[in-house]
Short mmCIF file of C-alpha atoms in Angstrom, two decimals:
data_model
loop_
_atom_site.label_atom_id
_atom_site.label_comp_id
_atom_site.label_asym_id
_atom_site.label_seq_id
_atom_site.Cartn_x
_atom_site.Cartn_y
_atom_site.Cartn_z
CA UNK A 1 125.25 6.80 -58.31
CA UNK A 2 122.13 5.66 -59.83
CA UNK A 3 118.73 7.53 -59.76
CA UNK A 4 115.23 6.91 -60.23
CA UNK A 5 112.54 9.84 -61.23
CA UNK A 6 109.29 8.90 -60.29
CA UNK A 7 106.06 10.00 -61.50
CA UNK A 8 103.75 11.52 -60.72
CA UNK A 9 104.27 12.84 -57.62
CA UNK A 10 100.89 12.82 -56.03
CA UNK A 11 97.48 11.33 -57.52
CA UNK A 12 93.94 11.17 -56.40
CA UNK A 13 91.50 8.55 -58.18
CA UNK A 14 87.92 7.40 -57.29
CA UNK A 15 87.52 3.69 -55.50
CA UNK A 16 87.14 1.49 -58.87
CA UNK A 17 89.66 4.09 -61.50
CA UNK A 18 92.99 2.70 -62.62
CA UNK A 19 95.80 4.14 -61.68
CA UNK A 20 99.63 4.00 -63.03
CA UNK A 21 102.89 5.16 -61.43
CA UNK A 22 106.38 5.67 -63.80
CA UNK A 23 109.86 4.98 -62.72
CA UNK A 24 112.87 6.22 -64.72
CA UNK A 25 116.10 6.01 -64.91
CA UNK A 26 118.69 8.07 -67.09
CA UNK A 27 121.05 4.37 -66.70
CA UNK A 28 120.46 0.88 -66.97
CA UNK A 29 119.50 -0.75 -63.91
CA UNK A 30 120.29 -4.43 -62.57
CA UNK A 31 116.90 -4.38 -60.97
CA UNK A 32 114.39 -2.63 -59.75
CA UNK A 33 112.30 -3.30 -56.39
CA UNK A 34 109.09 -1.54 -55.68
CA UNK A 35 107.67 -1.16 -51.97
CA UNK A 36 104.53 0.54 -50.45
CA UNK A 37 104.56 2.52 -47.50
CA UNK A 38 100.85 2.62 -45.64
CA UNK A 39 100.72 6.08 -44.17
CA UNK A 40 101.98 5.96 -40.64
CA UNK A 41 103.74 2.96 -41.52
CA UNK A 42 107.17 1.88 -42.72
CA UNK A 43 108.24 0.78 -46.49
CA UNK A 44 106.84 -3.07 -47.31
CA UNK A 45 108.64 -5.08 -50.08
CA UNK A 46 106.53 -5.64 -53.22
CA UNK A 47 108.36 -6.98 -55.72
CA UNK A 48 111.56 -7.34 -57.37
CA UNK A 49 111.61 -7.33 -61.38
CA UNK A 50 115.40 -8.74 -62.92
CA UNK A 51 114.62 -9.52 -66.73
CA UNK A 52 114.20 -7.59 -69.62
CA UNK A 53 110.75 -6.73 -71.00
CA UNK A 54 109.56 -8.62 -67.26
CA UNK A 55 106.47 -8.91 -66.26
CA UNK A 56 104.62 -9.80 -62.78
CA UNK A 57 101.33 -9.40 -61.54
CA UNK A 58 99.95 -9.35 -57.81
CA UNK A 59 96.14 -9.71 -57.86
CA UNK A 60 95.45 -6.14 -59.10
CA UNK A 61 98.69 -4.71 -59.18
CA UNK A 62 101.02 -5.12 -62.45
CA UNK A 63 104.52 -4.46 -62.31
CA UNK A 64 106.46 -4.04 -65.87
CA UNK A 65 110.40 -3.73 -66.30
CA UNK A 66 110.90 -1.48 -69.46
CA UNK A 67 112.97 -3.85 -72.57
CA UNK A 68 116.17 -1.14 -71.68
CA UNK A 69 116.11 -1.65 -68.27
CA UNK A 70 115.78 2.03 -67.64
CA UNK A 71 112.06 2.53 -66.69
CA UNK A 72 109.72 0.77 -65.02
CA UNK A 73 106.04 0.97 -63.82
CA UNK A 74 102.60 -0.58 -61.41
CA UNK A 75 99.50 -0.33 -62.77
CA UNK A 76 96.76 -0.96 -60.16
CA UNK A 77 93.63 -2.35 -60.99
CA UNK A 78 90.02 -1.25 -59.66
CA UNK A 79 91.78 1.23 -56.72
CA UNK A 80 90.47 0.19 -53.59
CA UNK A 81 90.72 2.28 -50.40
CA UNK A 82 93.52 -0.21 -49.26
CA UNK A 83 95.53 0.61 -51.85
CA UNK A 84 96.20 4.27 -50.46
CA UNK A 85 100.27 4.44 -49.76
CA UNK A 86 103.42 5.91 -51.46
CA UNK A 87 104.80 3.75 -53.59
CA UNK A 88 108.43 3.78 -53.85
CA UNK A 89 110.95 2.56 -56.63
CA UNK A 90 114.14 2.76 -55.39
CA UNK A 91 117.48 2.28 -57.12
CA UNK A 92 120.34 0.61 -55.72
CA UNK A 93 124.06 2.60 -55.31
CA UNK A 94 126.82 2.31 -58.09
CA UNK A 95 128.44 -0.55 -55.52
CA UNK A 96 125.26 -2.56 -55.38
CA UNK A 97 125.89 -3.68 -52.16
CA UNK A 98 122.12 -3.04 -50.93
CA UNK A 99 122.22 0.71 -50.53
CA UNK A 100 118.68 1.56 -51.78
CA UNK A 101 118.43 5.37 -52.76
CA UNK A 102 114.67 6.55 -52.86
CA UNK A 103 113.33 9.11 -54.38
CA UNK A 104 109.85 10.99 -53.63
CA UNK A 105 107.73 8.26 -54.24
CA UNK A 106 103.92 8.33 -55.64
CA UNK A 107 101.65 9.10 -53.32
CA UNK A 108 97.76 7.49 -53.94
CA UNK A 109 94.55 8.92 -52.56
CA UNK A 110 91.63 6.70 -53.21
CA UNK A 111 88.55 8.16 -52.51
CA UNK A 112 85.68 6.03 -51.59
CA UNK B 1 109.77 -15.82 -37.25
CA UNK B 2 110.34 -12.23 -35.74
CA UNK B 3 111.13 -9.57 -38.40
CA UNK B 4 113.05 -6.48 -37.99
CA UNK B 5 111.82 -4.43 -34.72
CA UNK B 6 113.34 -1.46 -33.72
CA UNK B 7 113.21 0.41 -30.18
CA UNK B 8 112.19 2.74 -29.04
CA UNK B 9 109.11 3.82 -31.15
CA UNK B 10 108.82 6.98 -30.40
CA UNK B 11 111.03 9.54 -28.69
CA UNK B 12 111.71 13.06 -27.45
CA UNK B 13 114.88 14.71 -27.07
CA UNK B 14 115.94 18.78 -27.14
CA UNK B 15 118.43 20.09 -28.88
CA UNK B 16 121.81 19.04 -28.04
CA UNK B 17 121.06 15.84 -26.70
CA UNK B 18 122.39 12.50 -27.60
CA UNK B 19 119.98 9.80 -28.66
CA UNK B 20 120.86 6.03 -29.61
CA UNK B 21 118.50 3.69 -31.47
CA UNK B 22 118.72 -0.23 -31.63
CA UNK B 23 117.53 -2.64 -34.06
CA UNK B 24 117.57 -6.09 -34.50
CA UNK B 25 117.88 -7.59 -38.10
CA UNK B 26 115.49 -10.42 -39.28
CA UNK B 27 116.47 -13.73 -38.78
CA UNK B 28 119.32 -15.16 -40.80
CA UNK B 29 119.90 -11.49 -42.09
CA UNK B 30 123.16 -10.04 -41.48
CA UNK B 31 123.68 -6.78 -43.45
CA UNK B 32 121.50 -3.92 -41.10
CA UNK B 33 121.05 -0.20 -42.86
CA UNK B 34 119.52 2.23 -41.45
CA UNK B 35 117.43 5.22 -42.71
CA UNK B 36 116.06 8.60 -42.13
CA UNK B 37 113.10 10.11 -43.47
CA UNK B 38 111.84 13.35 -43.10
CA UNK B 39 108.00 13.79 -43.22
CA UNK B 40 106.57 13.61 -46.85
CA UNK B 41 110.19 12.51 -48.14
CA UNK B 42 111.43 8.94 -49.23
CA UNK B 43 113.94 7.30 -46.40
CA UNK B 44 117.74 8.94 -47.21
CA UNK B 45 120.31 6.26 -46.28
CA UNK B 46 122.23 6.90 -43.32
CA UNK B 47 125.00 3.43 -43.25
CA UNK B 48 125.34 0.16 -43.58
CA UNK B 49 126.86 -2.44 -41.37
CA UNK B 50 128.06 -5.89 -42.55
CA UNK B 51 130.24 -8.02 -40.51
CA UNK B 52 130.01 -5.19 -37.24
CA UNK B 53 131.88 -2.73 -40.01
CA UNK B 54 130.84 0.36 -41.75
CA UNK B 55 130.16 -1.14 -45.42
CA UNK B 56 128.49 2.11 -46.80
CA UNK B 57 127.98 5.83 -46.06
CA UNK B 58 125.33 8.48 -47.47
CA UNK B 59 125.73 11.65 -47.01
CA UNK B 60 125.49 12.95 -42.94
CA UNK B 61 127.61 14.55 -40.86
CA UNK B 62 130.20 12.60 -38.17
CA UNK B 63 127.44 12.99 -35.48
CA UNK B 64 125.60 10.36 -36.80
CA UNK B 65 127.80 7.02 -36.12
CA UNK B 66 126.78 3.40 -35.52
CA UNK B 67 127.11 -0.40 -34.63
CA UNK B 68 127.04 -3.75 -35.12
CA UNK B 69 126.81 -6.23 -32.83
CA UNK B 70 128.12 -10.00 -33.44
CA UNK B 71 124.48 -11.03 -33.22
CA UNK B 72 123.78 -8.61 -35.84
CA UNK B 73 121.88 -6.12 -33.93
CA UNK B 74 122.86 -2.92 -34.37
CA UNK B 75 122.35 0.85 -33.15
CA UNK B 76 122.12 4.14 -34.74
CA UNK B 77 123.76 7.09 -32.63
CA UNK B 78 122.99 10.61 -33.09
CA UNK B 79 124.97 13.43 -31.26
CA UNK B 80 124.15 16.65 -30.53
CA UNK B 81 121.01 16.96 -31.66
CA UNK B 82 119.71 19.27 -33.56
CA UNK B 83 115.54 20.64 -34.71
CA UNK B 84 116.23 19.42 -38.25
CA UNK B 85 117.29 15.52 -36.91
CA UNK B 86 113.64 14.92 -36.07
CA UNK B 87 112.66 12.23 -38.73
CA UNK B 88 111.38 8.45 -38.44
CA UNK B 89 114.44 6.51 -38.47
CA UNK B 90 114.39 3.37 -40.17
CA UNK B 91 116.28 0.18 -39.69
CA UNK B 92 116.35 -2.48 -42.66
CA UNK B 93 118.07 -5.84 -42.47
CA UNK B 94 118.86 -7.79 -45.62
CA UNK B 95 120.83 -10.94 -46.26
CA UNK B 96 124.66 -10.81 -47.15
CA UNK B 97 125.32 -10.25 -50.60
CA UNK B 98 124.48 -7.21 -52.89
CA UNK B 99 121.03 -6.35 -54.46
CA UNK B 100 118.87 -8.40 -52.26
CA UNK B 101 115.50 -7.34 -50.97
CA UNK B 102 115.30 -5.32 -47.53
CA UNK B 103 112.97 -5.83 -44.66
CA UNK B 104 112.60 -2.44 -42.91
CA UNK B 105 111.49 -2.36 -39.50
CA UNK B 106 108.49 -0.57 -37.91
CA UNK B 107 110.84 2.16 -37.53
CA UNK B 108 111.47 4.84 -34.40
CA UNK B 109 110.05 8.13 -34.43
CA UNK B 110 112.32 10.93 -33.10
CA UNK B 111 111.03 14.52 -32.25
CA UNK B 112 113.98 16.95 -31.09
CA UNK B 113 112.50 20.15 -29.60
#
């Protein structure tokens, strides 16, 4: 089955700093989906990227699907204190029937 | 337009115990998985259930089995219990069809002591 390494792991920026997580993946992938979970919370949908070379942006966050369709990445924008979450990119099984495998995830501290 | 919601939140059990979780899908979804995670870990996928059959299967043991309902609901049983099946267990509903977003719900949080 498919696999996605995410980096990195953990990361601690100042309210205001950019911040970038990595996704990658050692095979091509149909898509990639990217989801935040709050802590306490559960995983939130934030986007799904499905073309080559893609592109999408949500206010501050940027979400870019590598030309291979092996990597992927967010970049966030002037943190802000609501931003503070693990961000996940999971990959979806060999079958693709909606079996979403997750990895560790990115965990952001913003300090204020 | 209710989303997923999952009962109960929160729960205690000891060891040994059996414990059975329900979740209902979001409307028009039909295609329920459900998920554990472990504190500080991503969610590991438990099953899937499409058309009240097991569809998919990660990797736990036989005491975790499930359930669909025709109304799509479905539940999540855990037998004998044990320390290291304390996790928030998540329920996320999807539309038929492969590769298509999932809506997880709020999830239930299960302490076995």
């Amino acid at each position: 089955g498919q696999q996605v390494m995410q980096i990195p792991q953990y990361q601690h920026v100042q309210e205001g700093e950019d911040f970038t997580t990595y996704c990658n993946s050692s095979t091509t992938l149909s898509n990639i989906q990217w989801y935040k979970q709050r802590p306490g919370g559960h995983p939130v949908f934030l986007i799904q990227l499905v073309k080559s070379g893609e592109v999408k942006k949500q206010k501050r966050l940027t979400f870019q699907f590598g030309e291979a369709k092996k990597n992927s990445s967010l970049h966030i924008t002037a943190t802000q204190t609501t931003d503070v979450g693990t961000y996940f990119c999971p990959a979806y099984g060999s079958s693709n029937t909606g079996k979403l495998i997750f990895g560790q995830g990115t965990t952001l501290q913003v300090k204020p | 337009d209710a989303g997923v919601t999952q009962s109960p939140t929160h729960l205690i059990k000891t060891r040994g115990q059996q414990v059975t979780l329900r979740c209902s899908p979001k409307s028009g979804h039909d295609t329920v998985s459900w998920y554990q995670q472990a504190l500080g870990q991503g969610p590991q996928f438990i099953f899937q259930y499409y058309e009240e059959e097991e569809r998919q299967r990660g990797n736990f043991p036989d005491r975790f089995s499930g359930h669909q309902f025709p109304n799509y609901s479905s539940e999540l049983n855990v037998n004998a219990l044990l320390l290291g099946d304390s996790a928030l267990y998540l329920c996320a509903s999807s539309p038929s069809g492969g590769g298509n977003i999932q809506y997880f719900g709020a999830g239930t949080r299960l302490s076995v002591l």
